[in-house]
């Protein structure tokens, strides 16, 4: 384990608009050397714009970017010395793999012998020994991705920026490369800013996740914080709360709140300003919905509508009457038409105020 | 074509017998085009080639190569090759050099891109004759350009733009620019913009990006544009006559062929000169296309990835 070259990256009040659309508004972030930070959000949330501003490929309208206390907001990208991995890999098609990886060193006029040694080492690190003389078009997508990684790390940058690097790979390779990226990050003591729309990727890779929406940070924190304490309905729905029910709020007592969803009385945990008599949304993860045998006390009676085998169990869609459906994950085998009882643990059923925006 | 066939063969064991290749009826649709090429290109070419080996008049004494000997034996005739080369190569070089940065700059939508592109392409719609007509007005001794130059005081007597080498060169520059520009624009817009960004982040300055990424990526386009422009400028005829000096410095090879055939009525020598011209053009095209060699050619198709 090496120590990070970077001490800190600060992004202050970053704002960037395109024509009339605000892409990023008042973005603040402080990154400590060695951290792996993900910018997470759907397309158009401003995460890539933010990354490009940090890279210097876009000029922010206002705000500042500082590296170790030095303002680099107006420094051109070629003088920032960062590494970047692009979604399309952006390998130079006319150069061999070795020359691609060497590019950053060649433009820095590193001596030839040293370039050769460092390129070989970088290709070793990404487990691509022996492909140096080939051209990018001769490699598979996964290999091209590794080359892009090698090219970004060979200059030993203080900061690595990654723009959805795995989104062009198939599911299996994606998992493999995810581990690879995290391994390199740790082994080389990198500081990484990673853009993705994949919550699983963000949660598994990151020390901290910044979830963005419409150019604004919706919540930032450790993966555990986001996962277990989503601050808003938006965060919750983005992080796998797939049961979303419009409810009417009954009694509120402290954290506990009783609500009615399509005529079903439920008890949940209050999140945010939820007041009696106001509309709200209750939400729970499929895997938190407990599926029990019919007639279990204190449960909702329902009937299995769909049962999907998902490898490590079943995903059920169960109809609880009044048009209320629940998605549940369970290890037990249930068949379509089975009568079941659903238990929604109150501490797992989160009730958020309805969003006005 | 070959790839799917090969794959068919690989799966063949499950099939009882190899299918016989049947002629696709739609193939007949190319018949008119083939006939046209045969009638308008192949036949005249073969006819001319044969004619060039049947010398006429005094040249007959020198055997079948008589017309060629006559052409190459005459210093004034030989000079027409040089007169053409010294027009075609600078015109091509200047057009490519001007079009390249413009095409690269205009490869992505920027304000006014459409207007600019349209402006650059307009000369294509004008024939060489019309361009020459315009030049006669515009660049003549009493034209606007000379008036302006005199008024500013840069020159003290009108500059001779017309009826010389310069006139022909300017006319070629104008008439060839659109094709070169459009071709390069096509190539430039096929380059993944992420490549330039990647090079920037990797620390490459503007010059380094141009030399190491942009130019090599554009090279196949530059080669094709150069080849096309060389061919177009090599067969220059109208502008050499209308705004050049066909009796002297712009007596180009096409003019020499025309003179032999239609002033001296020696069709054989006219054909021989045309064949020489064709051979030189072919050599220039191959020279231009050889720019593409190196590791990159086979990867052109992947340029957009």
XYZ file of C-alpha atoms in Angstrom:
662
model
C 0.000 0.000 0.000
C 1.428 3.314 -1.091
C 0.428 6.657 0.250
C -1.602 8.888 -2.018
C 0.188 11.522 -4.033
C -2.727 13.857 -3.604
C -3.524 15.439 -0.277
C -6.836 17.011 -1.120
C -9.159 17.966 -3.927
C -11.683 20.690 -3.225
C -14.527 21.623 -5.473
C -16.278 24.769 -4.280
C -19.640 26.067 -5.423
C -19.163 24.699 -8.924
C -21.797 25.855 -11.406
C -21.983 25.118 -15.096
C -24.743 25.838 -17.588
C -25.195 24.893 -21.223
C -27.280 27.399 -23.159
C -30.306 27.811 -20.856
C -29.906 24.581 -18.930
C -28.104 24.469 -15.631
C -26.072 21.269 -15.681
C -24.412 21.653 -12.289
C -25.449 24.044 -9.553
C -23.438 24.873 -6.448
C -21.533 21.594 -6.339
C -19.285 21.221 -3.293
C -16.963 18.340 -2.656
C -13.914 17.694 -0.567
C -11.819 14.648 -1.372
C -8.976 13.418 0.804
C -6.007 11.713 -0.840
C -6.537 7.969 -1.281
C -10.308 8.172 -1.346
C -12.505 6.538 -3.947
C -15.447 8.824 -4.612
C -18.348 8.030 -6.905
C -20.620 10.559 -8.531
C -23.850 8.652 -8.943
C -27.031 9.595 -10.711
C -29.155 9.119 -13.797
C -28.099 10.528 -17.139
C -28.407 14.294 -17.240
C -27.853 14.751 -13.513
C -24.614 16.667 -14.063
C -22.152 14.040 -12.893
C -20.172 13.921 -16.129
C -20.211 17.705 -16.427
C -18.749 17.895 -12.936
C -16.064 15.367 -13.842
C -15.180 17.266 -17.031
C -14.864 20.484 -15.038
C -12.465 18.771 -12.648
C -10.552 17.411 -15.648
C -10.414 20.887 -17.161
C -12.235 19.823 -20.312
C -15.048 22.195 -19.426
C -14.763 25.660 -17.946
C -17.064 26.094 -14.971
C -19.183 29.259 -14.986
C -18.458 29.935 -11.341
C -16.787 28.108 -8.517
C -13.302 26.854 -7.914
C -11.332 23.644 -8.070
C -8.334 23.295 -5.805
C -5.657 20.654 -5.586
C -3.715 20.646 -2.320
C -4.864 24.206 -1.756
C -3.785 25.403 -5.216
C -6.459 26.875 -7.439
C -6.477 25.059 -10.783
C -9.884 26.231 -12.010
C -8.459 27.894 -15.127
C -5.548 25.537 -15.687
C -5.847 23.732 -19.048
C -6.309 19.953 -18.766
C -2.915 19.212 -20.300
C -1.257 20.933 -17.364
C -3.274 19.316 -14.607
C -1.531 15.961 -14.774
C -4.604 13.861 -14.047
C -5.414 10.469 -15.483
C -8.744 9.888 -17.145
C -10.624 6.839 -18.354
C -13.383 7.492 -20.862
C -16.586 5.618 -21.466
C -15.542 4.979 -25.083
C -11.971 4.197 -23.848
C -10.723 6.782 -26.400
C -7.685 4.708 -27.323
C -5.716 6.101 -30.246
C -6.595 3.717 -33.083
C -3.460 4.522 -35.082
C -1.048 3.672 -32.266
C -0.050 0.294 -30.875
C -1.094 -0.602 -27.348
C 2.409 0.148 -26.111
C 2.406 3.569 -27.808
C -1.072 4.271 -26.438
C 0.090 3.586 -22.906
C 3.317 5.495 -23.557
C 1.474 8.570 -24.872
C 1.417 10.505 -21.603
C 5.087 9.739 -21.006
C 6.157 10.613 -24.554
C 4.541 14.028 -24.437
C 6.333 14.596 -21.126
C 9.605 13.694 -22.866
C 10.467 10.890 -20.461
C 13.619 9.041 -21.624
C 12.889 6.117 -23.946
C 14.310 3.396 -21.716
C 12.249 4.595 -18.794
C 9.124 4.743 -20.960
C 9.604 1.137 -21.992
C 10.015 -0.011 -18.422
C 7.028 1.929 -17.154
C 4.764 0.847 -20.024
C 5.693 -2.794 -19.414
C 4.964 -2.372 -15.716
C 1.612 -0.700 -16.378
C 0.565 -3.430 -18.812
C 1.591 -6.001 -16.224
C -0.541 -4.260 -13.621
C -3.637 -4.551 -15.784
C -2.673 -8.120 -16.730
C -2.105 -7.390 -20.381
C 1.457 -8.537 -20.817
C 2.422 -9.243 -24.409
C -0.174 -7.233 -26.311
C 2.034 -4.155 -26.662
C 2.544 -4.495 -30.403
C -1.119 -4.919 -31.245
C -3.583 -2.219 -32.195
C -6.682 -1.291 -30.164
C -9.064 -2.650 -32.815
C -7.484 -6.068 -32.360
C -8.422 -6.240 -28.681
C -11.711 -7.112 -27.018
C -13.729 -4.483 -25.157
C -12.463 -5.689 -21.799
C -8.861 -5.589 -22.962
C -9.316 -2.106 -24.406
C -10.668 -1.046 -21.041
C -7.549 -2.382 -19.360
C -5.376 -0.497 -21.816
C -7.298 2.681 -21.033
C -6.620 2.064 -17.332
C -2.939 1.401 -17.959
C -2.668 4.595 -20.017
C -4.273 6.585 -17.209
C -2.101 5.224 -14.380
C 1.261 5.061 -16.138
C 1.897 8.764 -15.582
C 1.287 8.255 -11.855
C -1.327 10.973 -11.692
C -2.404 12.566 -8.457
C -6.025 12.053 -9.393
C -7.758 9.533 -11.627
C -11.051 10.465 -13.246
C -13.293 7.746 -14.623
C -16.342 8.434 -16.749
C -18.632 5.380 -16.729
C -15.717 3.143 -17.637
C -17.649 -0.092 -17.320
C -20.879 0.763 -19.080
C -19.785 -0.703 -22.411
C -18.891 -4.094 -20.962
C -21.069 -7.136 -20.478
C -22.217 -8.090 -16.994
C -19.493 -10.619 -16.267
C -16.641 -8.426 -17.421
C -18.138 -5.528 -15.529
C -17.837 -7.405 -12.252
C -14.319 -8.488 -13.089
C -13.175 -4.974 -14.031
C -14.866 -3.540 -10.966
C -12.623 -5.620 -8.751
C -9.667 -4.712 -10.937
C -10.304 -0.985 -10.598
C -10.628 -1.218 -6.841
C -7.490 -3.368 -6.644
C -5.455 -0.843 -8.655
C -6.841 2.010 -6.604
C -5.619 0.373 -3.408
C -2.349 -1.022 -4.722
C -1.217 2.268 -6.272
C -2.610 4.561 -3.623
C -4.691 6.422 -6.145
C -7.306 9.031 -5.544
C -10.240 8.289 -7.774
C -13.276 10.242 -8.880
C -15.647 7.841 -10.542
C -18.805 8.653 -12.489
C -21.506 6.029 -12.835
C -25.239 5.588 -13.117
C -25.031 2.104 -11.630
C -25.835 2.127 -7.913
C -24.311 -1.297 -7.361
C -21.044 -0.166 -8.907
C -20.994 2.994 -6.832
C -21.820 1.240 -3.576
C -19.319 -1.578 -4.028
C -16.379 0.525 -5.217
C -16.565 3.714 -3.252
C -15.445 5.047 0.044
C -17.995 7.760 -0.481
C -20.898 8.181 -2.862
C -22.211 11.527 -4.078
C -25.699 11.077 -5.428
C -26.692 13.825 -7.836
C -29.997 14.976 -9.228
C -30.631 17.792 -11.690
C -27.164 19.212 -11.135
C -27.440 19.262 -7.360
C -26.050 16.910 -4.728
C -28.971 15.030 -3.278
C -26.992 13.111 -0.679
C -23.391 12.256 -0.098
C -21.955 9.800 2.354
C -20.515 6.349 2.760
C -22.245 3.578 0.806
C -23.674 2.260 4.083
C -25.160 5.634 4.951
C -26.817 6.014 1.589
C -28.026 2.483 1.586
C -29.548 2.414 5.017
C -30.373 6.084 5.549
C -31.502 7.503 2.221
C -32.216 11.144 2.909
C -34.969 11.503 0.348
C -37.412 9.469 -1.620
C -35.302 10.137 -4.697
C -32.224 8.610 -3.073
C -34.257 5.694 -1.810
C -35.761 4.925 -5.177
C -32.350 5.185 -6.789
C -30.868 2.760 -4.285
C -33.272 -0.111 -4.740
C -36.412 0.850 -2.858
C -38.667 -0.483 -5.559
C -41.939 -0.600 -3.648
C -43.215 2.947 -3.763
C -46.708 3.559 -2.387
C -48.578 6.818 -2.201
C -50.082 6.885 1.284
C -52.124 9.065 3.566
C -50.508 9.828 6.868
C -52.453 8.909 9.968
C -50.858 9.247 13.353
C -47.287 10.417 13.798
C -45.530 9.628 17.083
C -41.830 10.329 17.145
C -40.169 8.262 14.475
C -43.114 5.965 14.029
C -45.884 6.842 11.658
C -49.036 5.003 10.688
C -50.202 5.358 7.140
C -52.896 3.993 4.839
C -51.913 2.709 1.410
C -54.824 1.855 -0.846
C -56.906 1.017 2.186
C -54.150 -1.023 3.850
C -53.050 0.267 7.241
C -49.250 0.161 7.603
C -46.733 1.300 10.162
C -43.436 2.774 9.077
C -40.569 5.028 10.064
C -40.827 8.738 9.433
C -38.233 10.374 7.182
C -38.370 14.149 6.883
C -41.342 16.422 7.409
C -44.233 13.985 7.444
C -47.342 15.363 9.154
C -50.708 13.816 9.893
C -53.265 14.241 7.125
C -50.706 15.014 4.417
C -49.913 12.849 1.413
C -46.693 10.904 1.645
C -44.883 8.031 0.010
C -43.979 4.824 1.789
C -41.212 2.708 0.404
C -39.518 -0.594 1.182
C -36.904 -2.742 -0.497
C -38.065 -6.031 -2.045
C -35.650 -7.964 0.132
C -37.067 -6.370 3.296
C -40.568 -7.596 2.543
C -40.975 -10.848 4.462
C -43.015 -13.529 2.753
C -44.750 -15.882 5.199
C -47.315 -18.627 5.000
C -50.975 -17.548 4.709
C -52.764 -16.501 7.874
C -49.690 -15.312 9.767
C -50.830 -12.747 12.352
C -50.186 -9.027 11.816
C -49.524 -9.489 8.112
C -51.019 -8.443 4.820
C -52.756 -11.202 2.939
C -51.731 -11.355 -0.693
C -51.637 -13.622 -3.685
C -48.582 -14.367 -5.787
C -49.003 -12.937 -9.271
C -45.566 -13.429 -10.696
C -42.649 -15.497 -9.489
C -39.289 -14.985 -11.101
C -36.277 -17.157 -10.388
C -33.342 -14.807 -9.850
C -30.553 -17.220 -8.991
C -30.287 -16.722 -5.259
C -34.028 -16.985 -4.702
C -37.263 -15.702 -6.129
C -38.645 -12.330 -6.877
C -42.361 -12.201 -6.344
C -45.008 -9.760 -7.302
C -47.874 -10.186 -4.859
C -51.315 -8.609 -5.085
C -52.649 -7.432 -1.734
C -56.014 -6.316 -3.107
C -57.257 -2.765 -3.744
C -54.721 -2.556 -6.545
C -51.839 -2.663 -4.079
C -48.892 -4.768 -5.236
C -45.647 -5.578 -3.496
C -42.384 -6.788 -4.925
C -40.607 -9.160 -2.584
C -37.353 -11.073 -2.614
C -37.421 -14.434 -0.896
C -35.357 -17.577 -0.712
C -38.431 -19.803 -0.601
C -40.104 -21.187 -3.640
C -43.598 -19.806 -4.236
C -45.754 -20.345 -7.272
C -48.155 -18.128 -9.079
C -51.551 -18.210 -7.354
C -50.165 -19.118 -3.908
C -51.736 -17.286 -0.993
C -49.056 -15.617 1.152
C -48.793 -13.207 4.052
C -46.480 -10.217 3.750
C -44.845 -8.598 6.736
C -43.401 -5.107 6.311
C -41.076 -4.444 9.269
C -41.914 -0.899 10.446
C -38.229 0.028 10.757
C -37.709 -0.914 7.090
C -40.782 0.807 5.718
C -39.696 4.401 5.179
C -42.236 7.185 4.859
C -41.154 10.315 2.983
C -43.128 13.453 2.308
C -44.494 13.580 -1.244
C -42.181 15.552 -3.432
C -43.464 18.805 -4.770
C -40.845 19.141 -7.493
C -19.334 -11.048 -49.138
C -16.739 -13.689 -48.394
C -17.181 -13.753 -44.650
C -20.812 -14.931 -44.545
C -20.074 -17.519 -47.214
C -17.182 -18.886 -45.233
C -19.377 -19.083 -42.166
C -22.042 -20.924 -44.154
C -19.456 -23.510 -45.005
C -18.492 -23.956 -41.389
C -22.048 -24.826 -40.426
C -22.476 -26.915 -43.531
C -22.365 -30.454 -41.965
C -26.004 -30.109 -40.943
C -26.993 -29.372 -44.534
C -27.491 -32.262 -46.952
C -25.945 -30.721 -50.061
C -24.142 -27.494 -50.779
C -26.571 -25.019 -52.284
C -25.928 -23.969 -55.830
C -25.295 -20.266 -56.188
C -28.126 -18.780 -58.107
C -27.910 -15.555 -60.027
C -29.786 -12.874 -58.169
C -32.249 -11.174 -60.494
C -31.619 -7.788 -58.950
C -28.052 -8.065 -60.217
C -29.472 -7.119 -63.612
C -30.012 -3.625 -62.240
C -26.302 -2.917 -62.692
C -26.562 -3.722 -66.401
C -27.320 -0.157 -67.568
C -24.371 1.167 -65.581
C -22.070 -1.501 -66.989
C -23.213 -0.730 -70.525
C -22.660 2.961 -69.942
C -19.145 2.381 -68.643
C -18.370 0.083 -71.547
C -19.709 2.536 -74.115
C -18.434 5.782 -72.638
C -15.220 4.751 -70.954
C -13.852 1.343 -71.911
C -14.477 1.578 -75.642
C -13.091 5.106 -76.121
C -10.137 4.263 -73.923
C -9.264 1.106 -75.835
C -9.882 2.942 -79.104
C -7.593 5.797 -78.075
C -4.937 3.412 -76.825
C -4.981 1.562 -80.147
C -4.971 4.838 -82.055
C -1.924 6.063 -80.158
C 0.065 3.148 -81.619
C -0.935 3.978 -85.177
C 1.195 7.044 -85.934
C 0.163 9.412 -88.647
C 2.120 11.349 -91.299
C 5.827 11.857 -90.642
C 5.673 9.890 -87.396
C 4.733 6.728 -89.251
C 8.393 6.142 -90.100
C 9.210 5.506 -86.427
C 7.024 2.420 -86.106
C 4.085 1.925 -83.713
C 5.675 4.148 -81.054
C 5.985 7.005 -83.548
C 3.460 9.289 -81.824
C 5.109 8.801 -78.443
C 8.541 9.434 -79.938
C 7.202 12.610 -81.498
C 5.858 13.816 -78.151
C 8.877 12.972 -76.061
C 11.287 14.011 -78.781
C 10.014 17.575 -78.853
C 11.260 19.759 -75.982
C 8.246 22.083 -76.244
C 5.862 19.131 -75.973
C 7.787 17.598 -73.076
C 7.601 20.921 -71.288
C 3.789 20.583 -71.158
C 4.237 17.827 -68.546
C 6.256 20.146 -66.351
C 3.802 22.979 -66.964
C 1.010 20.741 -65.685
C 2.913 19.348 -62.714
C 3.905 22.793 -61.498
C 0.230 23.771 -61.499
C -1.288 20.566 -60.170
C 1.035 19.976 -57.233
C 0.999 23.489 -55.733
C -2.753 23.811 -56.308
C -3.356 20.509 -54.525
C -0.928 21.266 -51.724
C -2.420 24.705 -51.087
C -6.011 23.434 -51.204
C -5.301 20.573 -48.811
C -3.353 22.854 -46.489
C -6.215 25.375 -46.424
C -9.027 22.837 -46.198
C -7.464 20.678 -43.481
C -7.627 23.118 -40.553
C -11.009 24.394 -41.687
C -12.457 20.908 -41.974
C -11.053 19.955 -38.581
C -12.423 23.097 -36.994
C -15.864 22.649 -38.551
C -16.192 18.949 -37.744
C -18.377 19.694 -34.706
C -21.377 21.986 -34.678
C -20.298 25.526 -33.889
C -22.249 28.739 -34.445
C -22.351 29.557 -38.143
C -21.055 26.144 -39.129
C -23.695 25.549 -41.769
C -23.258 28.964 -43.350
C -19.501 28.582 -43.476
C -19.691 25.091 -44.919
C -22.153 26.254 -47.580
C -19.890 29.170 -48.431
C -16.910 26.889 -48.975
C -18.889 24.582 -51.198
C -20.411 27.225 -53.493
C -17.537 27.200 -56.047
C -18.485 23.594 -56.760
C -21.736 24.759 -58.301
C -19.914 27.134 -60.625
C -18.166 25.715 -63.628
C -14.539 26.525 -64.379
C -15.708 28.774 -67.175
C -17.910 30.802 -64.870
C -15.101 31.084 -62.359
C -12.788 32.277 -65.118
C -15.422 34.807 -66.179
C -15.629 36.135 -62.642
C -11.886 36.280 -62.313
C -11.579 38.280 -65.527
C -13.799 40.956 -63.993
C -12.541 40.800 -60.468
C -8.799 40.358 -60.932
C -8.336 42.288 -64.187
C -6.108 45.385 -64.410
C -9.178 47.537 -63.735
C -10.857 45.045 -61.388
C -11.712 45.638 -57.742
C -8.684 43.855 -56.396
C -6.198 45.936 -58.325
C -8.161 49.100 -57.604
C -8.089 48.293 -53.917
C -4.380 47.440 -53.939
C -3.593 50.688 -55.782
C -5.782 52.705 -53.444
C -4.124 51.286 -50.336
C -0.790 51.929 -51.945
C 0.596 48.412 -51.676
C 1.330 48.466 -55.399
C 1.921 51.306 -57.803
C 0.767 49.628 -60.967
C -1.859 46.919 -61.469
C -0.735 43.400 -60.588
C -0.990 40.907 -63.448
C -3.184 38.207 -62.033
C -4.536 36.997 -65.351
C -3.335 35.255 -68.488
C -0.373 33.725 -66.750
C 0.583 30.968 -64.326
C -0.939 32.823 -61.382
C -4.324 33.165 -63.078
C -4.558 29.457 -63.774
C -3.384 28.587 -60.267
C -5.998 30.853 -58.657
C -8.731 29.378 -60.823
C -7.671 25.829 -59.896
C -7.549 26.724 -56.212
C -11.109 28.001 -56.341
C -12.605 25.175 -58.359
C -10.901 22.343 -56.456
C -11.294 23.591 -52.930
C -14.892 22.400 -52.348
C -14.210 18.745 -53.163
C -11.085 18.681 -51.021
C -12.853 20.448 -48.171
C -15.926 18.208 -48.229
C -13.834 15.076 -48.340
C -11.691 16.152 -45.416
C -14.767 17.298 -43.513
C -16.177 13.803 -43.857
C -13.014 12.285 -42.457
C -12.675 14.850 -39.696
C -16.209 14.386 -38.431
C -15.559 10.647 -38.202
C -12.863 11.153 -35.580
C -14.019 10.425 -32.038
C -13.857 13.765 -30.183
C -12.892 11.859 -27.052
C -9.470 11.201 -28.626
C -8.564 14.864 -28.494
C -9.808 15.111 -24.907
C -7.875 11.993 -23.943
C -4.709 13.443 -25.450
C -5.253 16.731 -23.607
C -5.713 15.086 -20.237
C -2.606 12.994 -20.916
C -0.680 16.245 -21.131
C -0.372 16.806 -24.876
C -0.106 20.422 -25.984
C -1.962 21.711 -29.030
C 1.016 21.013 -31.292
C 1.566 17.560 -29.822
C -2.093 16.680 -30.313
C -1.999 17.874 -33.912
C 1.162 15.974 -34.765
C 0.493 12.813 -32.782
C -3.258 12.404 -33.058
C -5.108 14.666 -35.476
C -2.814 14.495 -38.493
C -2.223 10.734 -38.343
C -5.960 10.201 -37.961
C -6.620 12.485 -40.933
C -3.931 10.919 -43.079
C -6.180 8.548 -45.035
C -8.456 11.474 -45.829
C -5.532 13.674 -46.792
C -4.287 10.939 -49.128
C -7.631 10.518 -50.869
C -8.220 14.277 -51.129
C -4.733 14.752 -52.550
C -5.255 12.002 -55.113
C -8.587 13.415 -56.232
C -7.315 16.961 -56.403
C -4.209 15.922 -58.362
C -6.338 14.166 -60.955
C -8.715 17.107 -61.230
C -5.964 19.698 -61.538
C -3.889 17.533 -63.866
C -6.570 17.491 -66.497
C -6.869 21.276 -66.287
C -7.885 22.729 -69.614
C -10.465 25.563 -69.568
C -8.746 27.706 -66.952
C -5.351 27.215 -68.581
C -6.812 28.696 -71.735
C -9.186 31.328 -70.315
C -7.131 32.856 -67.500
C -3.744 31.343 -68.351
C -1.247 31.707 -71.134
C -1.723 28.598 -73.272
C 0.985 29.626 -75.677
C 3.581 29.738 -72.941
C 3.757 29.089 -69.226
C 0.377 27.343 -68.928
C 0.650 25.201 -72.032
C -0.497 22.172 -70.065
C -0.534 18.589 -71.260
C -4.286 18.574 -71.864
C -3.801 21.592 -74.121
C -0.958 19.838 -75.948
C -3.211 16.844 -76.594
C -6.000 19.098 -77.839
C -3.623 20.984 -80.113
C -2.213 17.780 -81.609
C -5.647 16.353 -82.268
C -7.618 19.401 -83.331
C -5.102 21.884 -84.676
C -2.684 19.462 -86.344
C -5.373 16.824 -86.894
C -2.969 14.158 -85.670
C -5.403 12.030 -83.672
C -2.734 9.446 -83.027
C -0.393 11.891 -81.311
C -3.353 13.435 -79.497
C -4.229 9.998 -78.146
C -0.625 9.257 -77.263
C -0.417 12.475 -75.233
C -3.698 11.626 -73.495
C -2.331 8.193 -72.591
C 0.848 9.771 -71.214
C -1.303 12.135 -69.176
C -3.340 9.215 -67.849
C -0.208 7.287 -66.898
C 1.206 10.262 -65.007
C -2.104 10.794 -63.198
C -2.155 7.147 -62.193
C 1.385 7.419 -60.853
C 0.441 10.541 -58.880
C -2.640 8.834 -57.446
C -0.585 5.877 -56.288
C 2.009 8.188 -54.802
C -0.710 10.072 -52.940
C -2.436 6.951 -51.686
C 0.845 5.486 -50.492
C 0.669 8.189 -47.813
C -1.780 5.889 -46.123
C 0.587 2.990 -45.659
C 1.879 2.128 -42.260
C 0.001 0.536 -39.444
C -2.970 2.762 -39.754
C -4.705 1.894 -43.012
C -6.412 -1.274 -41.846
C -7.729 0.559 -38.833
C -9.433 3.391 -40.670
C -12.745 1.671 -40.306
C -12.411 1.802 -36.554
C -11.615 5.500 -36.526
C -15.005 6.415 -35.159
C -14.926 4.069 -32.223
